[in-house]
Short mmCIF file of C-alpha atoms in Angstrom, two decimals:
data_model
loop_
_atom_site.label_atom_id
_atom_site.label_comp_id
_atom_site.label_asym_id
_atom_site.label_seq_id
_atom_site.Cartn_x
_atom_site.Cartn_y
_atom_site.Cartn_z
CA UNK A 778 0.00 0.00 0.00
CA UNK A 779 1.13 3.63 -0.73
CA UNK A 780 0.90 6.51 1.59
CA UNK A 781 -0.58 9.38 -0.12
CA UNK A 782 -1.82 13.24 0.73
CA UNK A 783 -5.78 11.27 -0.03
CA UNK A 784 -5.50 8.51 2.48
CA UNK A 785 -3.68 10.93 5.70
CA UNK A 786 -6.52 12.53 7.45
CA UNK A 787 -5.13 15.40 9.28
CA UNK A 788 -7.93 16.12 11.68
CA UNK A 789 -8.29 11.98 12.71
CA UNK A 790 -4.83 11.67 14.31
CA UNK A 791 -4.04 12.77 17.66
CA UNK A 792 -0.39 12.86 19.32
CA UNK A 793 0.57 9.45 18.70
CA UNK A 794 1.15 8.02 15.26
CA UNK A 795 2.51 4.11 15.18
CA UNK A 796 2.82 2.37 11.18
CA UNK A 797 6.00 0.72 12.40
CA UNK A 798 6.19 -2.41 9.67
CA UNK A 799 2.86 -2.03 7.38
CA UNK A 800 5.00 -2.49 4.54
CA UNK A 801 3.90 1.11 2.96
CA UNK A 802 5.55 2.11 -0.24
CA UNK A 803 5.75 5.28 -1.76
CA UNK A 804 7.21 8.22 -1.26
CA UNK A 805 6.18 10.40 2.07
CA UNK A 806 3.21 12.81 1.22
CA UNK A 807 3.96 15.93 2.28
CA UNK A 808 0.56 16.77 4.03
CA UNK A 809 2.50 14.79 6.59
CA UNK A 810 3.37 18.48 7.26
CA UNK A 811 0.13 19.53 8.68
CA UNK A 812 0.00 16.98 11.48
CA UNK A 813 1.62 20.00 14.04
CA UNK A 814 -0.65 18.35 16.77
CA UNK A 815 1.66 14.83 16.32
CA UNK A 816 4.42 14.70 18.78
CA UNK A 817 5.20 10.70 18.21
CA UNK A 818 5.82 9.40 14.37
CA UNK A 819 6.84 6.35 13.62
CA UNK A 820 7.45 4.83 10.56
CA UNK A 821 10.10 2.44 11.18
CA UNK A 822 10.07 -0.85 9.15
CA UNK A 823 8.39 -0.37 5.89
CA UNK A 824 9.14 0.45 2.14
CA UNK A 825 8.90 3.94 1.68
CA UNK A 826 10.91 5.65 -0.79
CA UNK A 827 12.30 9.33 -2.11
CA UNK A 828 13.35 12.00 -0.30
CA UNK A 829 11.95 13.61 3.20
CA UNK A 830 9.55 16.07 1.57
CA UNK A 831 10.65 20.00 3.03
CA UNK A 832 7.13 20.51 4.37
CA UNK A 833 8.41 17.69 6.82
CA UNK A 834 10.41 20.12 8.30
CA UNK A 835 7.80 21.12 10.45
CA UNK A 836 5.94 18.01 11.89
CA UNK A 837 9.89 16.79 12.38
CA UNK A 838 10.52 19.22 15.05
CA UNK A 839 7.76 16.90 16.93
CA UNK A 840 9.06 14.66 20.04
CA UNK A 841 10.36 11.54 18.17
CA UNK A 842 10.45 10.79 14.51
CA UNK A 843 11.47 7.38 13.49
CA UNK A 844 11.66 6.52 9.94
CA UNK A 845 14.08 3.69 10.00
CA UNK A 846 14.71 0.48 7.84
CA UNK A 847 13.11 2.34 4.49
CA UNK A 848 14.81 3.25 1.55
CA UNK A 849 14.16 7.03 2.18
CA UNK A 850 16.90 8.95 -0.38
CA UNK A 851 18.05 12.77 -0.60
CA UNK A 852 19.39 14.88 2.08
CA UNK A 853 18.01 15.87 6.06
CA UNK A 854 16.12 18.12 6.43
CA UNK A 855 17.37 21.15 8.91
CA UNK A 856 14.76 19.38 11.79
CA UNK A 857 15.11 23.30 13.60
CA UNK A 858 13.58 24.03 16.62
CA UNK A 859 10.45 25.76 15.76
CA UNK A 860 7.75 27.73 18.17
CA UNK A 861 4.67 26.55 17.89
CA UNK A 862 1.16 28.73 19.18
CA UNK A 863 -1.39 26.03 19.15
CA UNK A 864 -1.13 25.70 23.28
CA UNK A 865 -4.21 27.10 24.97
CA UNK A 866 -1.24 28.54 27.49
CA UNK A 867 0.20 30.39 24.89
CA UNK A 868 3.51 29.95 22.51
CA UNK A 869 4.89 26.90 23.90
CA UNK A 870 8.44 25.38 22.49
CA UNK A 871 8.06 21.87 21.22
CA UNK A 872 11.99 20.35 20.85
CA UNK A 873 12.63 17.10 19.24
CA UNK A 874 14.33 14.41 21.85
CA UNK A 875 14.56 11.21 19.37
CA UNK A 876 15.33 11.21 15.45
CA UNK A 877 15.64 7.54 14.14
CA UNK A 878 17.07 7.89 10.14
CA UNK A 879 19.13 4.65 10.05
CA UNK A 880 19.27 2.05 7.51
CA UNK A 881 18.01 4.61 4.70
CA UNK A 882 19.47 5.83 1.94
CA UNK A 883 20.39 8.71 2.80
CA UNK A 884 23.11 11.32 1.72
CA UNK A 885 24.94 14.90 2.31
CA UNK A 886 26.05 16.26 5.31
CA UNK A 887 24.93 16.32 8.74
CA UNK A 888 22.98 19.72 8.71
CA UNK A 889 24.51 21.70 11.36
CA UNK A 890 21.15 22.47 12.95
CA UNK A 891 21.14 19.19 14.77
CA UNK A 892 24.12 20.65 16.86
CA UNK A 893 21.16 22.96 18.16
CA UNK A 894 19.34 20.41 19.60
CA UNK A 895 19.71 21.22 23.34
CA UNK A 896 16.81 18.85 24.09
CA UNK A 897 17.83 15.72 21.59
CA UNK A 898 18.49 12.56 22.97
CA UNK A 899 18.79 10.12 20.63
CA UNK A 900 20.59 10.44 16.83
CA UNK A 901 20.28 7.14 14.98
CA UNK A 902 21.49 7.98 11.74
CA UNK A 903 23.75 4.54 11.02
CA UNK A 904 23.80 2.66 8.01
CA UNK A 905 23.17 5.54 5.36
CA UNK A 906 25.59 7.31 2.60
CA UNK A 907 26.08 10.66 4.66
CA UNK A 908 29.14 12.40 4.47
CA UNK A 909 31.10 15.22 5.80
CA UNK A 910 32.45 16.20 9.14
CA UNK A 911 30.75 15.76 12.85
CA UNK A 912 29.28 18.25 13.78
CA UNK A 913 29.69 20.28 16.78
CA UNK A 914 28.58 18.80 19.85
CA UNK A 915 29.26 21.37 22.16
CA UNK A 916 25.16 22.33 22.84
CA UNK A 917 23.95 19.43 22.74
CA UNK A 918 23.51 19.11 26.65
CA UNK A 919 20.97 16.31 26.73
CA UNK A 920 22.18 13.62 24.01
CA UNK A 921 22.49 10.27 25.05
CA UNK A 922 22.78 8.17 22.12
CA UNK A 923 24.71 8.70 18.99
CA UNK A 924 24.55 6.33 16.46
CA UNK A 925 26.35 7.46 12.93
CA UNK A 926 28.34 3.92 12.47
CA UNK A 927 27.71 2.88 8.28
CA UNK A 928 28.39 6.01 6.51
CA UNK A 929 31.42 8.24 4.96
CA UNK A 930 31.93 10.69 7.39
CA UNK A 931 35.55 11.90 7.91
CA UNK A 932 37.73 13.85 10.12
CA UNK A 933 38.02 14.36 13.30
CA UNK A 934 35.69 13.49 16.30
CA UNK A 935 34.50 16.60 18.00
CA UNK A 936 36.88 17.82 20.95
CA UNK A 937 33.99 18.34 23.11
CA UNK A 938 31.53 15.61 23.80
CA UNK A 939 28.24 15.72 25.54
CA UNK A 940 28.96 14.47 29.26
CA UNK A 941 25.56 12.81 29.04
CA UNK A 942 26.36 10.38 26.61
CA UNK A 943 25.78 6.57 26.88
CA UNK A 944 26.31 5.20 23.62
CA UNK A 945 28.31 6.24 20.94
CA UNK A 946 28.97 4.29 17.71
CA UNK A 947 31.15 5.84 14.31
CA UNK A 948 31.82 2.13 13.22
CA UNK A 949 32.85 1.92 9.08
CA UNK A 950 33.53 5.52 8.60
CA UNK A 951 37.07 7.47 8.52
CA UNK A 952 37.89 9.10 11.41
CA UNK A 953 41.34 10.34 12.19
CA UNK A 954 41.92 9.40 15.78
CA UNK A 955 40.61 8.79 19.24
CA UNK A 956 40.68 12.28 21.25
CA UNK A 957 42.14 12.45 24.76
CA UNK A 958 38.99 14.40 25.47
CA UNK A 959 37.08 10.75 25.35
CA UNK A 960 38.14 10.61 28.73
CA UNK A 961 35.17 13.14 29.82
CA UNK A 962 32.54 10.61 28.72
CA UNK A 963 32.02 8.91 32.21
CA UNK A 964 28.50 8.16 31.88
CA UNK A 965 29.26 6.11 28.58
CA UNK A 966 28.76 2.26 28.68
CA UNK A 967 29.03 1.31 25.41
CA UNK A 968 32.01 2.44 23.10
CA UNK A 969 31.99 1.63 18.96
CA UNK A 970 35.10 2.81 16.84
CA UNK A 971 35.12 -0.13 14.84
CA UNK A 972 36.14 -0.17 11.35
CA UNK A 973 37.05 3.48 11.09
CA UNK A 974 40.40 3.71 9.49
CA UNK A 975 41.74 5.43 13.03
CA UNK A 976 45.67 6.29 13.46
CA UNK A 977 47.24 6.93 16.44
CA UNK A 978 47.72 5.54 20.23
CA UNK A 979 44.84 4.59 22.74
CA UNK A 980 44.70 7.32 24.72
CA UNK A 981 45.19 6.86 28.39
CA UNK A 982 42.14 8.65 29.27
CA UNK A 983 39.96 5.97 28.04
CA UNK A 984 40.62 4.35 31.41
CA UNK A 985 38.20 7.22 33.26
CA UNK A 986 35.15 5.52 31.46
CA UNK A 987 34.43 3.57 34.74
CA UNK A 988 30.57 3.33 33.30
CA UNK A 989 32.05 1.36 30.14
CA UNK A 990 30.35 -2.30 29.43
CA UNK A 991 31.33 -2.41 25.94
CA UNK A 992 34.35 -1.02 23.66
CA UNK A 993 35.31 -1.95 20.43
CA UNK A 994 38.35 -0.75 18.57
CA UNK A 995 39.08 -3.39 16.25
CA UNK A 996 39.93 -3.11 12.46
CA UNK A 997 41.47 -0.06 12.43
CA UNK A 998 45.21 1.36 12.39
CA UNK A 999 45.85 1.96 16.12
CA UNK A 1000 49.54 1.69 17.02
CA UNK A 1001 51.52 1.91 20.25
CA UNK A 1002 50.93 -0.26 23.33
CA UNK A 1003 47.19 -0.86 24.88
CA UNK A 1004 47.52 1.09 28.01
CA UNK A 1005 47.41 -0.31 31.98
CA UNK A 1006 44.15 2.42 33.04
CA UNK A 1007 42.21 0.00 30.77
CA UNK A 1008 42.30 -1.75 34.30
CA UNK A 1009 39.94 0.62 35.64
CA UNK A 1010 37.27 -0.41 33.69
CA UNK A 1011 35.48 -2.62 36.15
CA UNK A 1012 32.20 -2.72 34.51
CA UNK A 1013 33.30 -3.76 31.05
CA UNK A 1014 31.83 -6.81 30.04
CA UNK A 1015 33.36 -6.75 26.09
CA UNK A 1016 37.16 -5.87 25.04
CA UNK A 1017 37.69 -6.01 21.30
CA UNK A 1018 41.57 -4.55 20.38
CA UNK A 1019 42.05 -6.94 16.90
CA UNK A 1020 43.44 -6.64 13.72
CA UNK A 1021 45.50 -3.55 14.65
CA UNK A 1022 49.16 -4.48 13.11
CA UNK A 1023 50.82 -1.71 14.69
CA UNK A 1024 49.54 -2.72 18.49
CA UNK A 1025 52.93 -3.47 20.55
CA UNK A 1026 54.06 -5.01 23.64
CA UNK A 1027 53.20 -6.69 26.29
CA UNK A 1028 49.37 -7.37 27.66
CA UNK A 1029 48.81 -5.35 30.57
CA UNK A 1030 48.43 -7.50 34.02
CA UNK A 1031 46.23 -4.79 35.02
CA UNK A 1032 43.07 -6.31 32.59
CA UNK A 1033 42.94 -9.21 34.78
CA UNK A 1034 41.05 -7.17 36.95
CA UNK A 1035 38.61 -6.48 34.74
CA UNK A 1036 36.25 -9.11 36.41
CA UNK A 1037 33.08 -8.71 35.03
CA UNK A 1038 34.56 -9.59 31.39
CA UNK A 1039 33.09 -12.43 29.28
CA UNK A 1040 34.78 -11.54 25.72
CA UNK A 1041 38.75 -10.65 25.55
CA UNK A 1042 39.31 -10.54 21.59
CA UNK A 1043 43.04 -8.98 20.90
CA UNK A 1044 44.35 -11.14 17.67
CA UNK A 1045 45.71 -10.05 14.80
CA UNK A 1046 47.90 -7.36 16.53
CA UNK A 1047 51.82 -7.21 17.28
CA UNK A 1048 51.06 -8.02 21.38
CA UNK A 1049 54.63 -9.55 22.35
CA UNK A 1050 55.64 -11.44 25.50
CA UNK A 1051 54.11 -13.79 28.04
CA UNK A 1052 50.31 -13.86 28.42
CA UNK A 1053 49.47 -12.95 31.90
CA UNK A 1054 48.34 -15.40 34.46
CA UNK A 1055 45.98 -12.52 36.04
CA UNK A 1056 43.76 -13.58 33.02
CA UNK A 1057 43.06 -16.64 35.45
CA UNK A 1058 41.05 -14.22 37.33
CA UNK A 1059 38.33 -13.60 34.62
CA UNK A 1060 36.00 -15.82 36.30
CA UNK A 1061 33.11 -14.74 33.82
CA UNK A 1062 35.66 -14.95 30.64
CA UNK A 1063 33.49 -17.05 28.02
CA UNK A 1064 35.62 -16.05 24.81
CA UNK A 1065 39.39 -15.50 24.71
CA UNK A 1066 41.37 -14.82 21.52
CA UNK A 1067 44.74 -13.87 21.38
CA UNK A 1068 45.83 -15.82 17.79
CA UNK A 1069 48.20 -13.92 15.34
CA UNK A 1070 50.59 -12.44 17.92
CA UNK A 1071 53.86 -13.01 19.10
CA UNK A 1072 53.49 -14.19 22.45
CA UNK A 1073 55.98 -16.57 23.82
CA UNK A 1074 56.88 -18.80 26.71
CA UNK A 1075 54.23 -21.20 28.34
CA UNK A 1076 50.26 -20.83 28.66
CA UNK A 1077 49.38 -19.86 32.23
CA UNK A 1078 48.17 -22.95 33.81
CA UNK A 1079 45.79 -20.18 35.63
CA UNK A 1080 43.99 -20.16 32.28
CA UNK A 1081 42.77 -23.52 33.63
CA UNK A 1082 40.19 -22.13 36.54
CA UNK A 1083 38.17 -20.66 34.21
CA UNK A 1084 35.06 -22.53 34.26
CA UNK A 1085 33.03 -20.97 31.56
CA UNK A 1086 35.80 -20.26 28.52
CA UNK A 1087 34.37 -22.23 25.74
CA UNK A 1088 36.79 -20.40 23.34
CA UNK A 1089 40.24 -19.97 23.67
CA UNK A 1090 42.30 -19.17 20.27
CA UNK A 1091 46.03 -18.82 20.49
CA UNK A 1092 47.24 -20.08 16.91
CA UNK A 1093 49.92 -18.21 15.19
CA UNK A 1094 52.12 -17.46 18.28
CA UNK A 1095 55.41 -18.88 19.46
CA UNK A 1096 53.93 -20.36 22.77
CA UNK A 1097 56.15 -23.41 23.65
CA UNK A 1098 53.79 -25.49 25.88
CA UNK A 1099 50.25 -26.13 27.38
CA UNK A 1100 49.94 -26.67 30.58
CA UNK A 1101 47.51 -29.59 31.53
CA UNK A 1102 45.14 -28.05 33.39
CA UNK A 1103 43.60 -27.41 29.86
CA UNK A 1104 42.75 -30.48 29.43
CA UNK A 1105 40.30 -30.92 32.31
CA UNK A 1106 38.49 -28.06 30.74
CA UNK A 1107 38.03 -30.05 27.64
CA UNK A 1108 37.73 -32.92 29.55
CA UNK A 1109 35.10 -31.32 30.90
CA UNK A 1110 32.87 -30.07 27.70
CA UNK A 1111 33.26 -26.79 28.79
CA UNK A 1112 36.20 -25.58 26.51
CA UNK A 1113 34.66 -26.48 23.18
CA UNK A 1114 37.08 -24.40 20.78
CA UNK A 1115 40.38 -24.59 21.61
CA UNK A 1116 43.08 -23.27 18.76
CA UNK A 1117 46.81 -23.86 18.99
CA UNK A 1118 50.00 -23.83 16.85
CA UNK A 1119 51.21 -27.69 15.98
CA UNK A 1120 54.10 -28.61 17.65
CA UNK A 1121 53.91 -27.27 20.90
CA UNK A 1122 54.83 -29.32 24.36
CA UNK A 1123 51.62 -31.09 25.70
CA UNK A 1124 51.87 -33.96 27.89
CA UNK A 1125 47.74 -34.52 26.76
CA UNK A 1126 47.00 -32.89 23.74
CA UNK A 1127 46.75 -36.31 21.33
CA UNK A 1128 44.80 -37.67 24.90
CA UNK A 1129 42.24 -35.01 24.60
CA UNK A 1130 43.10 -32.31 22.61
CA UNK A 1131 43.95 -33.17 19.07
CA UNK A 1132 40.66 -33.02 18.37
CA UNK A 1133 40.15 -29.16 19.46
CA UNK A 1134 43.25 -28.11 17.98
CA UNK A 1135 44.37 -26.23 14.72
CA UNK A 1136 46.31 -29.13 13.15
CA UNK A 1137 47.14 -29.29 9.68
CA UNK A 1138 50.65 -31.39 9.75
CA UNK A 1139 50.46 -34.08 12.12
CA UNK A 1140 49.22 -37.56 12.46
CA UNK A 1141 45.93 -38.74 13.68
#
C-alpha cells in the first residue's frame, strides 16, 4: 500500500502516530506536514521511498520521529527548533528528543542544525551514505545516544563531547583518531570505533570511562601499546583490540582485573611477550582470543580455573607449551574451541586435545 496526501486525514490523528512495519511504499506525502498536533511518528520498518519532503520540516521538530529500515533517499532536512502557538497557554516550544534515520538511503552532510538540539536525545542515523564532518557537539547538553556507524563521514571526532552520553557508535567511517577528550565521557557504557580507518595511540584517558560495558576498537590502524588504566574499567563486560598491526608489547596485568569480562578478543595485533596469568582471574571470561601475535613462553596454567571459557584461540604465536590443566576443561565439555599452533609441548593434547586443535601437519 502507498501513503498518499488522499489517504492521511489530518484532523483523525491525535499525538501518537505508530505504522512501524505495514509495509507502505511510496514516497512520504507531504501533508505529513500539517499533522503539528503529532508529537510521536513512527514509521520504522516499511518500504517507503524518495526523499523527506521540506514541508516535513515542520511536523519533524515533533518529540520523536522514526523513519528507519526504508529506503528514504536525498538529504536531512534542517529538523530546527520551531515555536509553535497552538497551546491554549500560549507559545509553547516543542523540541525534538529522538530522530531515528538509520538504515536509509540517505546522503549529504549532517545539517549543522542538529548541533542545536539542546533537548535531543537520541541520533540514529547509522547505516546511510552521509558524508562530511561531525558536527559540533558542544550544545547538545541532553544527548544520550549517537549512532552514525555505516556512513562516509571523515575527520576528526569533536573535541567536546556531551557528558551525558551513553552510547556512541562511528563504526565503518574514517575518522582520524581517538581524542584524549574521550576521557570526559564517564556516563558512557558502550564504546563503537570499529572499522574506522583510526591512526594513532589509545589514549590513556579511556581508562576514566568507569561506566564502560562495551568497547570496540578493532579493524582499524591503532599503534603503540594498549595502556594499563584499561584496568579501571570494572564494569566492562566486552574488550575487542584486533586486527590492529601496529599494536605493541606486552598485555597489561592490570586487565585481569577487569572481572566482570566475558569476551577478551586482541588477535591479529603485534602483542609480544608472556600472556598474563591474572587472566586466570576472569572468572566470567566465556571467549578468549589472542591468535596472530607473538606471544611466547608457556600458557598460564591459571587459564585452567576458568570454568566458563568455551573459546580460547592462540594459533599463530610462538607459545612453547600447554599446561595440563587445559585439558580438564576439555575434559570437561566446557572448553569447546580450543586453537593452537602444531608442535607445541603437551603432555595430553593427542589424549584429549587433538581433536580441538588447529592441526594441519600431524598424524591422527
Amino acid at each position: 500500500m502507498k501513503m498518499s496526501d488522499d489517504n492521511v486525514c489530518v484532523d483523525c490523528l491525535s499525538e501518537y502516530l505508530n505504522l512501524q512495519d505495514n509495509k507502505f511504499g511510496g514516497k512520504l506525502p507531504s501533508s505529513f506536514g500539517l499533522l503539528q498536533q503529532l508529537d510521536f511518528i513512527n514509521l520504522n520498518d516499511n518500504r517507503l521511498s524518495g526523499a523527506i519532503p521540506l514541508d516535513l520540516e515542520y511536523v519533524m521538530s515533533r518529540i520523536e520521529v522514526c523513519m528507519s529500515n526504508n529506503y528514504l533517499t536525498g538529504e536531512l532536512p534542517s529538523f530546527s527548533e520551531r515555536v509553535s502557538d497552538t497551546s491554549s497557554h500560549g507559545k509553547i516550544k516543542i523540541r525534538i528528543e529522538r530522530i531515528k534515520l538509520d538504515s536509509n538511503r540517505l546522503r549529504g552532510s549532517i545539517p549543522r542544525g542538529f548541533g542545536e538540539m539542546t533537548t535531543l536525545q537520541e541520533l540514529s542515523l547509522s547505516q546511510n551514505l552521509l558524508s562530511g564532518t561531525i558536527v559540533n557537539m558542544e550544545k547538545l547538553t541532553s544527548m544520550e545516544i549517537l549512532k552514525l556507524g555505516g556512513n562516509k563521514l571523515s575527520g576528526s571526532i569533536p573535541q567536546i563531547l556531551p557528558p551525558t552520553l551513553k552510547q556512541f557508535d562511528m563504526e565503518y567511517n574514517q575518522i582520524l583518531s581517538i581524542p584524549t577528550e574521550i576521557g570526559y565521557l564517564t556516563n558512557i557504557d558502550f564504546l563503537n570505533l570499529r572499522h574506522a580507518n583510526m591512526m594513532g595511540r589509545i589514549p590513556t584517558e579511556i581508562g576514566n570511562l568507569s561506566n564502560l560495558k562495551k568497547l570496540h576498537l578493532g579493524h582499524n590502524r591503532l599503534s603503540g601499546t594498549i595502556p594499563s588504566e584499561i584496568g579501571h574499567l570494572s564494569n566492562l563486560v566486552e574488550l575487542e583490540i584486533s586486527h590492529n598491526f601496529n599494536i605493541v608489547g606486552e598485555l597489561p596485568s592490570e586487565i585481569g582485573r577487569l572481572e566482570k569480562l566475558t569476551n577478551l578478543v586482541l588477535n591479529t595485533n603485534s602483542l609480544n611477550g608472556t600472556i598474563p596469568s591474572s587472566l586466570g582471574h576472569l572468572e566470567y571470561l566465556k571467549s578468549l582470543k589472542l591468535e596472530e601475535n607473538q606471544f611466547t613462553g608457556t600458557v598460564p596454567e591459571e587459564l585452567g580455573s576458568l570454568k566458563h571459557l568455551g573459546t580460547l584461540l592462540l594459533h599463530e604465536n610462538n607459545l612453547q607449551a600447554i599446561p595440563k590443566e587445559m585439558c580438564d576443561l576439555v575434559n570437561s565439555g566446557t572448553l569447546f574451541e580450543f586453537w593452537v599452533t602444531c608442535g607445541l609441548s603437551c603432555d595430553c593434547c593427542y589424549q584429549c586435545l587433538c581433536p580441538f586443535i588447529l592441526r594441519d601437519d600431524c598424524d591422527p
